[in-house]
Tab-separated table of C-alpha atoms (C1' of nucleotides) in Angstrom:
chain	number	residue	atom	x	y	z
O	54	MET	CA	74.297	-19.028	128.940
O	55	SER	CA	74.624	-15.507	127.536
O	56	ALA	CA	71.666	-13.528	126.290
O	57	THR	CA	73.162	-13.447	122.820
O	58	SER	CA	73.464	-17.172	122.378
O	59	LYS	CA	69.958	-17.666	123.734
O	60	GLY	CA	68.669	-15.132	121.236
O	61	GLN	CA	70.537	-16.957	118.491
O	62	ASN	CA	68.888	-20.207	119.522
O	63	LYS	CA	65.428	-18.734	119.234
O	64	ARG	CA	66.174	-17.130	115.916
O	65	GLU	CA	67.588	-20.401	114.676
O	66	ALA	CA	64.523	-22.298	115.891
O	67	LEU	CA	62.323	-19.780	114.106
O	68	VAL	CA	64.235	-20.154	110.861
O	69	LYS	CA	64.097	-23.943	111.038
O	70	ALA	CA	60.373	-23.952	111.821
O	71	THR	CA	59.668	-21.547	108.989
O	72	ILE	CA	61.480	-23.727	106.478
O	73	LYS	CA	59.695	-26.881	107.550
O	74	LEU	CA	56.225	-25.370	107.698
O	75	VAL	CA	56.523	-23.430	104.447
O	76	ASN	CA	57.725	-26.590	102.719
O	77	ASN	CA	54.672	-28.482	103.877
O	78	ASN	CA	51.975	-25.843	103.615
O	79	GLY	CA	53.242	-22.967	101.514
O	80	PHE	CA	53.926	-19.437	102.683
O	81	HIS	CA	50.443	-18.034	103.098
O	82	ALA	CA	49.090	-21.224	104.616
O	83	THR	CA	51.573	-21.122	107.493
O	84	PRO	CA	50.343	-18.892	110.293
O	85	MET	CA	52.786	-17.081	112.492
O	86	SER	CA	51.171	-18.825	115.458
O	87	LYS	CA	52.215	-22.235	114.098
O	88	ILE	CA	55.754	-21.085	113.413
O	89	ALA	CA	55.944	-19.829	116.980
O	90	LYS	CA	54.553	-23.044	118.395
O	91	MET	CA	57.018	-25.210	116.456
O	92	ALA	CA	59.886	-22.963	117.552
O	93	GLY	CA	58.715	-23.272	121.168
O	94	ILE	CA	58.108	-19.584	121.720
O	95	SER	CA	55.128	-17.296	121.848
O	96	PRO	CA	53.763	-15.554	118.731
O	97	GLY	CA	54.632	-12.098	119.982
O	98	THR	CA	58.281	-13.035	120.367
O	99	ILE	CA	58.705	-13.475	116.616
O	100	TYR	CA	58.420	-9.704	116.339
O	101	LEU	CA	61.499	-9.218	118.492
O	102	TYR	CA	63.539	-10.924	115.785
O	103	PHE	CA	61.704	-9.989	112.589
O	104	GLU	CA	59.712	-6.935	111.523
O	105	ASN	CA	56.807	-8.894	110.155
O	106	LYS	CA	55.936	-12.041	108.213
O	107	GLN	CA	57.263	-10.813	104.866
O	108	ASN	CA	60.540	-9.783	106.478
O	109	LEU	CA	60.811	-13.188	108.167
O	110	ILE	CA	60.503	-14.982	104.847
O	111	ASN	CA	62.950	-12.678	103.090
O	112	GLN	CA	65.553	-13.149	105.815
O	113	VAL	CA	65.172	-16.908	105.838
O	114	TYR	CA	65.513	-16.963	102.061
O	115	ILE	CA	68.680	-14.885	102.099
O	116	GLU	CA	70.233	-16.997	104.856
O	117	VAL	CA	69.442	-20.319	103.233
O	118	LYS	CA	70.696	-19.072	99.888
O	119	ALA	CA	73.941	-17.956	101.529
O	120	SER	CA	74.419	-21.304	103.214
O	121	PHE	CA	73.751	-22.997	99.877
O	122	SER	CA	76.400	-20.888	98.166
O	123	ASP	CA	78.955	-21.537	100.895
O	124	PHE	CA	78.360	-25.225	100.460
O	125	ALA	CA	78.644	-24.988	96.673
O	126	PHE	CA	82.155	-23.583	96.786
O	127	MET	CA	83.455	-25.677	99.658
O	128	ASP	CA	86.991	-26.916	98.912
O	129	TYR	CA	86.921	-25.184	95.550
O	130	GLU	CA	89.983	-23.189	94.572
O	131	GLU	CA	90.328	-20.858	91.647
O	132	HIS	CA	93.545	-22.485	90.415
O	133	PHE	CA	91.729	-25.766	89.679
O	134	SER	CA	91.463	-26.755	86.036
O	135	VAL	CA	88.105	-25.859	84.518
O	136	GLU	CA	86.947	-29.462	84.412
O	137	LYS	CA	88.048	-30.270	87.981
O	138	GLY	CA	86.634	-27.016	89.262
O	139	PHE	CA	83.284	-27.614	87.655
O	140	GLU	CA	83.140	-31.158	88.959
O	141	LYS	CA	83.854	-29.973	92.496
O	142	ILE	CA	81.185	-27.273	92.402
O	143	TRP	CA	78.622	-29.454	90.647
O	144	LYS	CA	79.029	-32.290	93.109
O	145	ASN	CA	78.882	-29.930	96.061
O	146	ILE	CA	75.581	-28.606	94.774
O	147	ALA	CA	74.309	-32.129	94.195
O	148	VAL	CA	75.211	-33.183	97.712
O	149	PHE	CA	73.494	-30.111	99.124
O	150	LYS	CA	70.309	-30.647	97.135
O	151	LEU	CA	70.125	-34.332	97.928
O	152	LYS	CA	71.110	-34.227	101.589
O	153	GLU	CA	69.876	-30.850	102.810
O	154	VAL	CA	66.501	-31.518	101.280
O	155	GLU	CA	64.507	-29.213	103.537
O	156	GLU	CA	66.641	-26.219	102.688
O	157	ALA	CA	66.823	-27.061	98.997
O	158	MET	CA	63.064	-27.503	98.720
O	159	PHE	CA	62.540	-24.214	100.467
O	160	LEU	CA	64.771	-22.446	97.940
O	161	SER	CA	63.001	-24.129	95.069
O	162	GLN	CA	59.627	-22.943	96.345
O	163	CYS	CA	60.909	-19.413	96.860
O	164	ASP	CA	62.412	-19.287	93.392
O	165	ASN	CA	59.172	-20.320	91.683
O	166	THR	CA	56.733	-18.230	93.674
O	167	PRO	CA	56.001	-14.533	94.220
O	168	MET	CA	56.523	-14.961	97.953
O	169	ILE	CA	59.970	-13.331	98.000
O	170	ASP	CA	60.303	-9.689	97.062
O	171	GLU	CA	62.620	-8.678	94.256
O	172	PRO	CA	65.418	-7.041	96.335
O	173	SER	CA	65.851	-10.201	98.426
O	174	ARG	CA	65.850	-12.270	95.254
O	175	LYS	CA	68.664	-10.159	93.820
O	176	GLU	CA	70.533	-10.364	97.117
O	177	GLY	CA	70.417	-14.160	96.978
O	178	LEU	CA	71.894	-14.263	93.490
O	179	LYS	CA	75.136	-12.486	94.294
O	180	HIS	CA	77.121	-15.439	95.553
O	181	LEU	CA	77.334	-17.441	92.350
O	182	GLN	CA	80.074	-15.338	90.794
O	183	PRO	CA	82.921	-17.875	91.112
O	184	LEU	CA	80.987	-20.325	88.953
O	185	LEU	CA	80.381	-17.673	86.300
O	186	ASP	CA	84.094	-16.795	86.398
O	187	LEU	CA	85.003	-20.444	85.952
O	188	TRP	CA	82.740	-20.682	82.918
O	189	VAL	CA	84.260	-17.598	81.307
O	190	ARG	CA	87.714	-19.075	81.828
O	191	GLY	CA	86.514	-22.318	80.268
O	192	GLN	CA	85.173	-20.434	77.287
O	193	ASN	CA	88.483	-18.598	76.841
O	194	GLU	CA	90.287	-21.918	76.967
O	195	GLY	CA	87.946	-23.293	74.304
O	196	ILE	CA	86.581	-25.962	76.656
O	197	ILE	CA	83.116	-24.583	77.415
O	198	LYS	CA	80.402	-23.789	74.866
O	199	GLN	CA	80.126	-20.140	73.825
O	200	VAL	CA	76.630	-19.575	75.150
O	201	SER	CA	75.082	-17.399	77.834
O	202	PRO	CA	75.726	-18.401	81.458
O	203	TYR	CA	71.951	-18.702	81.846
O	204	MET	CA	72.055	-21.432	79.240
O	205	LEU	CA	74.956	-23.188	80.946
O	206	TYR	CA	73.163	-22.999	84.275
O	207	ALA	CA	69.884	-24.233	82.826
O	208	PHE	CA	71.442	-27.377	81.372
O	209	SER	CA	74.061	-28.277	83.941
O	210	ILE	CA	72.893	-27.063	87.357
O	211	TYR	CA	69.136	-26.608	87.195
O	212	PRO	CA	68.437	-30.295	86.381
O	213	ILE	CA	69.654	-31.250	89.849
O	214	ALA	CA	66.598	-29.513	91.296
O	215	PHE	CA	64.323	-31.746	89.255
O	216	LEU	CA	66.069	-34.891	90.434
O	217	MET	CA	65.788	-33.661	94.002
O	218	ASN	CA	62.070	-33.101	93.542
O	219	MET	CA	61.537	-36.585	92.181
O	220	GLN	CA	63.603	-38.104	94.948
O	221	GLN	CA	61.624	-36.138	97.518
O	222	ARG	CA	58.301	-37.340	96.099
O	223	GLU	CA	59.729	-40.866	96.255
O	224	LEU	CA	59.283	-41.298	92.529
O	225	TYR	CA	62.965	-41.847	92.010
O	226	GLU	CA	65.866	-43.100	94.092
O	227	LEU	CA	69.208	-41.457	93.400
O	228	SER	CA	72.119	-43.769	94.181
O	229	SER	CA	75.682	-42.509	93.934
O	230	THR	CA	75.952	-44.261	90.556
O	231	HIS	CA	73.083	-42.106	89.348
O	232	VAL	CA	74.792	-39.006	90.648
O	233	ASP	CA	77.859	-39.889	88.584
O	234	GLU	CA	75.686	-40.450	85.506
O	235	ALA	CA	74.027	-37.121	86.132
O	236	TYR	CA	77.352	-35.367	86.497
O	237	LYS	CA	78.503	-36.762	83.148
O	238	MET	CA	75.329	-35.537	81.475
O	239	ALA	CA	75.822	-32.093	82.991
O	240	TRP	CA	79.402	-31.886	81.800
O	241	ASN	CA	78.425	-33.239	78.376
O	242	SER	CA	75.875	-30.522	77.878
O	243	ILE	CA	78.256	-27.617	78.516
O	244	LYS	CA	81.634	-28.861	77.278
O	245	ILE	CA	82.485	-28.276	73.628
Z	197	MET	CA	23.608	-17.475	72.975
Z	198	SER	CA	22.914	-20.790	74.700
Z	199	ALA	CA	23.156	-21.231	78.434
Z	200	THR	CA	25.941	-23.735	77.940
Z	201	SER	CA	28.194	-21.450	75.956
Z	202	LYS	CA	27.553	-18.636	78.402
Z	203	GLY	CA	28.484	-20.961	81.235
Z	204	GLN	CA	31.618	-21.955	79.347
Z	205	ASN	CA	32.551	-18.295	78.982
Z	206	LYS	CA	32.270	-17.689	82.687
Z	207	ARG	CA	34.211	-20.799	83.528
Z	208	GLU	CA	36.877	-19.815	81.039
Z	209	ALA	CA	37.046	-16.307	82.467
Z	210	LEU	CA	37.417	-17.783	85.932
Z	211	VAL	CA	40.240	-20.058	84.825
Z	212	LYS	CA	42.074	-17.202	83.108
Z	213	ALA	CA	41.658	-14.902	86.104
Z	214	THR	CA	42.891	-17.585	88.463
Z	215	ILE	CA	46.029	-18.170	86.415
Z	216	LYS	CA	46.878	-14.493	86.188
Z	217	LEU	CA	46.217	-13.695	89.845
Z	218	VAL	CA	47.969	-16.767	91.215
Z	219	ASN	CA	50.991	-15.965	89.051
Z	220	ASN	CA	51.199	-12.486	90.506
Z	221	ASN	CA	50.250	-13.085	94.126
Z	222	GLY	CA	50.458	-16.792	94.845
Z	223	PHE	CA	47.595	-19.116	95.708
Z	224	HIS	CA	46.775	-18.129	99.252
Z	225	ALA	CA	47.219	-14.428	98.585
Z	226	THR	CA	44.551	-14.483	95.887
Z	227	PRO	CA	41.084	-14.014	97.380
Z	228	MET	CA	38.079	-15.536	95.686
Z	229	SER	CA	36.582	-12.050	95.576
Z	230	LYS	CA	39.423	-10.816	93.361
Z	231	ILE	CA	39.153	-13.796	91.053
Z	232	ALA	CA	35.446	-13.095	90.708
Z	233	LYS	CA	36.025	-9.406	90.057
Z	234	MET	CA	38.600	-10.076	87.351
Z	235	ALA	CA	36.295	-12.637	85.744
Z	236	GLY	CA	33.484	-10.092	85.822
Z	237	ILE	CA	31.136	-12.130	87.973
Z	238	SER	CA	30.055	-12.162	91.586
Z	239	PRO	CA	31.927	-14.167	94.249
Z	240	GLY	CA	28.998	-16.471	94.897
Z	241	THR	CA	28.872	-17.502	91.257
Z	242	ILE	CA	32.270	-19.199	91.478
Z	243	TYR	CA	30.578	-21.856	93.586
Z	244	LEU	CA	28.263	-22.757	90.724
Z	245	TYR	CA	31.315	-23.881	88.764
Z	246	PHE	CA	33.697	-25.140	91.455
Z	247	GLU	CA	33.179	-26.795	94.811
Z	248	ASN	CA	35.603	-24.567	96.683
Z	249	LYS	CA	38.926	-22.806	96.348
Z	250	GLN	CA	41.060	-25.959	96.499
Z	251	ASN	CA	38.919	-27.607	93.855
Z	252	LEU	CA	39.196	-24.527	91.645
Z	253	ILE	CA	42.981	-24.669	91.769
Z	254	ASN	CA	43.114	-28.408	91.150
Z	255	GLN	CA	40.827	-28.121	88.122
Z	256	VAL	CA	42.784	-25.230	86.657
Z	257	TYR	CA	46.009	-27.169	87.142
Z	258	ILE	CA	44.668	-30.256	85.412
Z	259	GLU	CA	43.292	-28.248	82.509
Z	260	VAL	CA	46.445	-26.231	81.947
Z	261	LYS	CA	48.550	-29.373	82.182
Z	262	ALA	CA	46.333	-31.053	79.591
Z	263	SER	CA	46.590	-28.110	77.236
Z	264	PHE	CA	50.368	-28.143	77.698
Z	265	SER	CA	50.534	-31.827	76.810
Z	266	ASP	CA	48.331	-31.383	73.740
Z	267	PHE	CA	50.655	-28.642	72.592
Z	268	ALA	CA	53.743	-30.756	73.239
Z	269	PHE	CA	52.655	-33.521	70.889
Z	270	MET	CA	51.192	-31.320	68.175
Z	271	ASP	CA	52.204	-32.610	64.710
Z	272	TYR	CA	54.173	-35.411	66.320
Z	273	GLU	CA	53.738	-38.871	64.851
Z	274	GLU	CA	55.020	-42.111	66.257
Z	275	HIS	CA	56.663	-43.167	63.009
Z	276	PHE	CA	59.123	-40.264	63.160
Z	277	SER	CA	62.761	-41.139	63.681
Z	278	VAL	CA	63.858	-40.800	67.278
Z	279	GLU	CA	65.874	-37.681	66.580
Z	280	LYS	CA	63.182	-35.976	64.495
Z	281	GLY	CA	60.491	-36.948	66.991
Z	282	PHE	CA	62.459	-35.578	69.912
Z	283	GLU	CA	63.166	-32.341	68.075
Z	284	LYS	CA	59.487	-31.865	67.294
Z	285	ILE	CA	58.376	-32.471	70.876
Z	286	TRP	CA	61.201	-30.435	72.408
Z	287	LYS	CA	60.513	-27.453	70.188
Z	288	ASN	CA	56.786	-27.650	70.821
Z	289	ILE	CA	57.469	-27.513	74.531
Z	290	ALA	CA	59.874	-24.628	74.069
Z	291	VAL	CA	57.325	-22.662	72.056
Z	292	PHE	CA	54.681	-23.297	74.693
Z	293	LYS	CA	56.899	-22.225	77.570
Z	294	LEU	CA	58.139	-19.119	75.818
Z	295	LYS	CA	54.880	-17.951	74.249
Z	296	GLU	CA	52.184	-19.140	76.642
Z	297	VAL	CA	54.105	-17.669	79.526
Z	298	GLU	CA	51.124	-17.211	81.852
Z	299	GLU	CA	50.163	-20.851	81.651
Z	300	ALA	CA	53.740	-22.090	81.850
Z	301	MET	CA	54.473	-19.965	84.912
Z	302	PHE	CA	51.334	-21.217	86.555
Z	303	LEU	CA	52.418	-24.823	86.028
Z	304	SER	CA	55.876	-24.071	87.339
Z	305	GLN	CA	54.416	-22.572	90.495
Z	306	CYS	CA	52.067	-25.511	90.997
Z	307	ASP	CA	54.855	-28.033	90.494
Z	308	ASN	CA	57.095	-26.434	93.123
Z	309	THR	CA	54.502	-25.729	95.789
Z	310	PRO	CA	52.207	-27.731	98.058
Z	311	MET	CA	49.183	-25.917	96.627
Z	312	ILE	CA	48.041	-28.826	94.446
Z	313	ASP	CA	46.955	-32.043	96.107
Z	314	GLU	CA	48.659	-35.300	95.217
Z	315	PRO	CA	45.822	-36.903	93.167
Z	316	SER	CA	45.627	-33.895	90.845
Z	317	ARG	CA	49.403	-33.951	90.528
Z	318	LYS	CA	49.323	-37.576	89.444
Z	319	GLU	CA	46.474	-36.825	87.058
Z	320	GLY	CA	48.542	-34.136	85.357
Z	321	LEU	CA	51.466	-36.492	84.809
Z	322	LYS	CA	49.619	-39.045	82.702
Z	323	HIS	CA	49.908	-37.331	79.337
Z	324	LEU	CA	53.669	-37.538	78.886
Z	325	GLN	CA	53.702	-41.192	77.857
Z	326	PRO	CA	54.516	-40.680	74.129
Z	327	LEU	CA	57.773	-38.973	75.075
Z	328	LEU	CA	58.714	-41.817	77.397
Z	329	ASP	CA	57.893	-44.300	74.630
Z	330	LEU	CA	60.077	-42.390	72.213
Z	331	TRP	CA	62.982	-42.495	74.655
Z	332	VAL	CA	62.644	-46.242	75.162
Z	333	ARG	CA	62.677	-46.699	71.400
Z	334	GLY	CA	65.779	-44.520	71.192
Z	335	GLN	CA	67.469	-46.595	73.877
Z	336	ASN	CA	66.654	-49.818	72.020
Z	337	GLU	CA	68.126	-48.321	68.857
Z	338	GLY	CA	71.289	-47.388	70.773
Z	339	ILE	CA	70.745	-43.666	70.195
Z	340	ILE	CA	69.643	-42.506	73.645
Z	341	LYS	CA	71.631	-42.904	76.853
Z	342	GLN	CA	70.674	-45.866	79.048
Z	343	VAL	CA	69.508	-43.843	82.034
Z	344	SER	CA	66.222	-43.322	83.827
Z	345	PRO	CA	63.590	-41.225	82.021
Z	346	TYR	CA	63.694	-38.882	85.038
Z	347	MET	CA	67.322	-38.216	84.204
Z	348	LEU	CA	66.543	-37.656	80.524
Z	349	TYR	CA	63.742	-35.278	81.448
Z	350	ALA	CA	65.854	-33.402	83.973
Z	351	PHE	CA	68.591	-32.649	81.463
Z	352	SER	CA	66.662	-32.128	78.252
Z	353	ILE	CA	63.208	-30.765	79.118
Z	354	TYR	CA	63.411	-29.238	82.566
Z	355	PRO	CA	66.041	-26.638	81.590
Z	356	ILE	CA	63.474	-24.929	79.381
Z	357	ALA	CA	61.584	-23.904	82.504
Z	358	PHE	CA	64.651	-22.120	83.821
Z	359	LEU	CA	65.125	-20.204	80.577
Z	360	MET	CA	61.450	-19.242	80.656
Z	361	ASN	CA	61.864	-17.937	84.202
Z	362	MET	CA	64.850	-15.824	83.273
Z	363	GLN	CA	63.101	-14.482	80.207
Z	364	GLN	CA	60.054	-13.647	82.303
Z	365	ARG	CA	62.146	-11.747	84.852
Z	366	GLU	CA	63.732	-9.901	81.929
Z	367	LEU	CA	67.158	-11.135	82.902
Z	368	TYR	CA	67.605	-12.899	79.605
Z	369	GLU	CA	66.234	-12.493	76.096
Z	370	LEU	CA	65.718	-15.711	74.168
Z	371	SER	CA	66.014	-15.188	70.425
Z	372	SER	CA	65.313	-18.045	68.018
Z	373	THR	CA	69.060	-18.533	67.670
Z	374	HIS	CA	69.214	-19.162	71.392
Z	375	VAL	CA	66.378	-21.647	71.129
Z	376	ASP	CA	68.354	-23.573	68.524
Z	377	GLU	CA	71.437	-23.521	70.739
Z	378	ALA	CA	69.331	-24.745	73.611
Z	379	TYR	CA	67.883	-27.538	71.534
Z	380	LYS	CA	71.362	-28.721	70.597
Z	381	MET	CA	72.398	-28.757	74.224
Z	382	ALA	CA	69.308	-30.745	75.136
Z	383	TRP	CA	69.944	-33.308	72.420
Z	384	ASN	CA	73.627	-33.471	73.342
Z	385	SER	CA	72.847	-34.337	76.917
Z	386	ILE	CA	70.634	-37.326	76.120
Z	387	LYS	CA	72.082	-38.773	72.920
Z	388	ILE	CA	74.810	-41.374	73.210
L	264	DT	C1'	76.763	-15.151	148.937
L	265	DA	C1'	72.137	-13.026	149.551
L	266	DC	C1'	69.137	-9.392	148.551
L	267	DG	C1'	67.017	-5.526	146.178
L	268	DT	C1'	66.614	-2.963	142.049
L	269	DT	C1'	66.498	-2.111	137.316
L	270	DA	C1'	66.586	-3.394	132.624
L	271	DA	C1'	65.674	-6.711	129.042
L	272	DA	C1'	63.173	-10.451	127.145
L	273	DA	C1'	59.128	-12.899	126.544
L	274	DT	C1'	54.343	-13.612	126.897
L	275	DG	C1'	49.557	-14.317	125.158
L	276	DA	C1'	44.993	-12.285	125.228
L	277	DA	C1'	42.770	-8.864	122.556
L	278	DC	C1'	42.038	-6.116	118.274
L	279	DG	C1'	40.894	-5.185	113.764
L	280	DT	C1'	40.967	-7.013	109.320
L	281	DT	C1'	40.469	-10.283	105.714
L	282	DC	C1'	38.622	-14.091	103.604
L	283	DA	C1'	35.968	-18.433	102.029
L	284	DT	C1'	31.551	-19.726	101.849
L	285	DT	C1'	26.389	-19.488	102.253
L	286	DC	C1'	21.718	-18.432	101.045
L	287	DA	C1'	17.650	-15.382	100.757
L	288	DT	C1'	16.664	-12.535	97.076
L	289	DT	C1'	16.819	-10.808	92.342
L	290	DT	C1'	17.535	-11.283	87.458
L	291	DT	C1'	17.469	-13.820	83.302
L	292	DT	C1'	16.001	-17.506	80.402
L	293	DT	C1'	12.733	-20.879	78.869
S	87	DA	C1'	4.573	-18.251	84.978
S	88	DA	C1'	7.972	-21.496	86.208
S	89	DA	C1'	12.804	-22.788	86.295
S	90	DA	C1'	17.572	-21.713	86.168
S	91	DA	C1'	21.315	-18.708	86.882
S	92	DA	C1'	23.402	-15.150	89.266
S	93	DT	C1'	23.876	-11.992	92.953
S	94	DG	C1'	26.147	-9.833	97.027
S	95	DA	C1'	25.377	-8.855	101.842
S	96	DA	C1'	25.965	-11.562	105.909
S	97	DT	C1'	28.472	-15.021	108.744
S	98	DG	C1'	31.900	-16.956	111.306
S	99	DA	C1'	36.481	-18.482	111.466
S	100	DA	C1'	41.377	-17.424	111.039
S	101	DC	C1'	45.139	-14.545	110.882
S	102	DG	C1'	48.909	-10.828	111.569
S	103	DT	C1'	50.185	-7.758	114.765
S	104	DT	C1'	50.166	-5.088	119.179
S	105	DC	C1'	50.969	-4.003	123.933
S	106	DA	C1'	49.936	-4.222	128.929
S	107	DT	C1'	51.697	-7.475	131.883
S	108	DT	C1'	54.798	-11.044	133.602
S	109	DT	C1'	59.106	-13.441	133.762
S	110	DT	C1'	63.952	-13.686	133.550
S	111	DA	C1'	68.569	-11.838	133.628
S	112	DA	C1'	72.010	-8.437	135.140
S	113	DC	C1'	74.094	-5.714	138.341
S	114	DG	C1'	75.431	-3.318	142.619
S	115	DT	C1'	75.833	-3.413	147.529
S	116	DA	C1'	76.733	-5.152	152.018
DNA sequence: TACGTTAAAATGAACGTTCATTCATTTTTT
DNA sequence: AAAAAATGAATGAACGTTCATTTTAACGTA
């Protein structure tokens, strides 16, 4: 096995351990020593891959956000009709948030906490452009409400995070019927 | 001034300081010593009012959640029509989240973080019953969609938190026109 | 292949700092 | 003068980070 792929494995193990531990304990309540132990390496080794704890968190955030965005636009093509395109993206996001729960919960904690610094936050936001473009097209076609994209996001995408939270706390079980209901509500709130 | 009211002042100052510092730094990055300093008392004195740090946070959470709920149902009466009742509650919540930003941000951080223990979380959830009752009534009258209250909450109430976040980060300015737009979208998503 | 040599990767004990909490003492109130 | 409230220095545990040392990998030579 090459040195590179071994290094990748350790980095990957570190990222995974960070996500899991931060989900369960929060950022400042997860010591580097525990992250190292869960990743199966020694504490000092973390510093071969990341500058320090803050840098570790920022990097993990950016990577998870990127993998989320990739997932969101999987199989989406710009020539789709607005409605079909939105459905594809929305359902991708729903699948991600309901199946990749660890990663989704991590993002949710990062987005509601001062644990990520502002540059990394901005960095993580870049990838959503295709959805914004789709909405503008929809507005030009007279299909989508003429309101700010923040508003559209708040009412169609953001609710999925709440449902994920409830499902995670075992307060609510989301069957695929429920996901369809939810999609219809999302579309209802943004279509004219 | 009586001992009681003095004690109340100190407690209040502690609660306020905790909210502000936790908003800016997160729970575990806020030392008791800083909370004490901002409240204008000595670190040891905190322990006359709260058992320990965890208990302090739990109490603050429960109190802020209670004050949020009181605000939400201000001027609401059960004999209102479903639509009028929902509008009153929704707009109360919107006003709270957009004006009492410190408290709203604190709740948002608590609700997306493992910093609050489960019993306190449950405790904070109790006060929302009148809204659930209203929704059931609306469903019986054939006005509100026949879906789980979690779904109704996700699409009509939860989005306000996102708009608050954006406003707080100065990415978005919410005028009263926007609030009206938002209300219409909320109502649209839950009405039949 | 086997061996010796050098470089790279990984280790984990040790360091210095920070923090929650305590309690002997002081200050304030009754 | 007694009781209650408040103080803040002291304590001990925990943590992030470093670095002297060890382990592993890579390479050249015969």
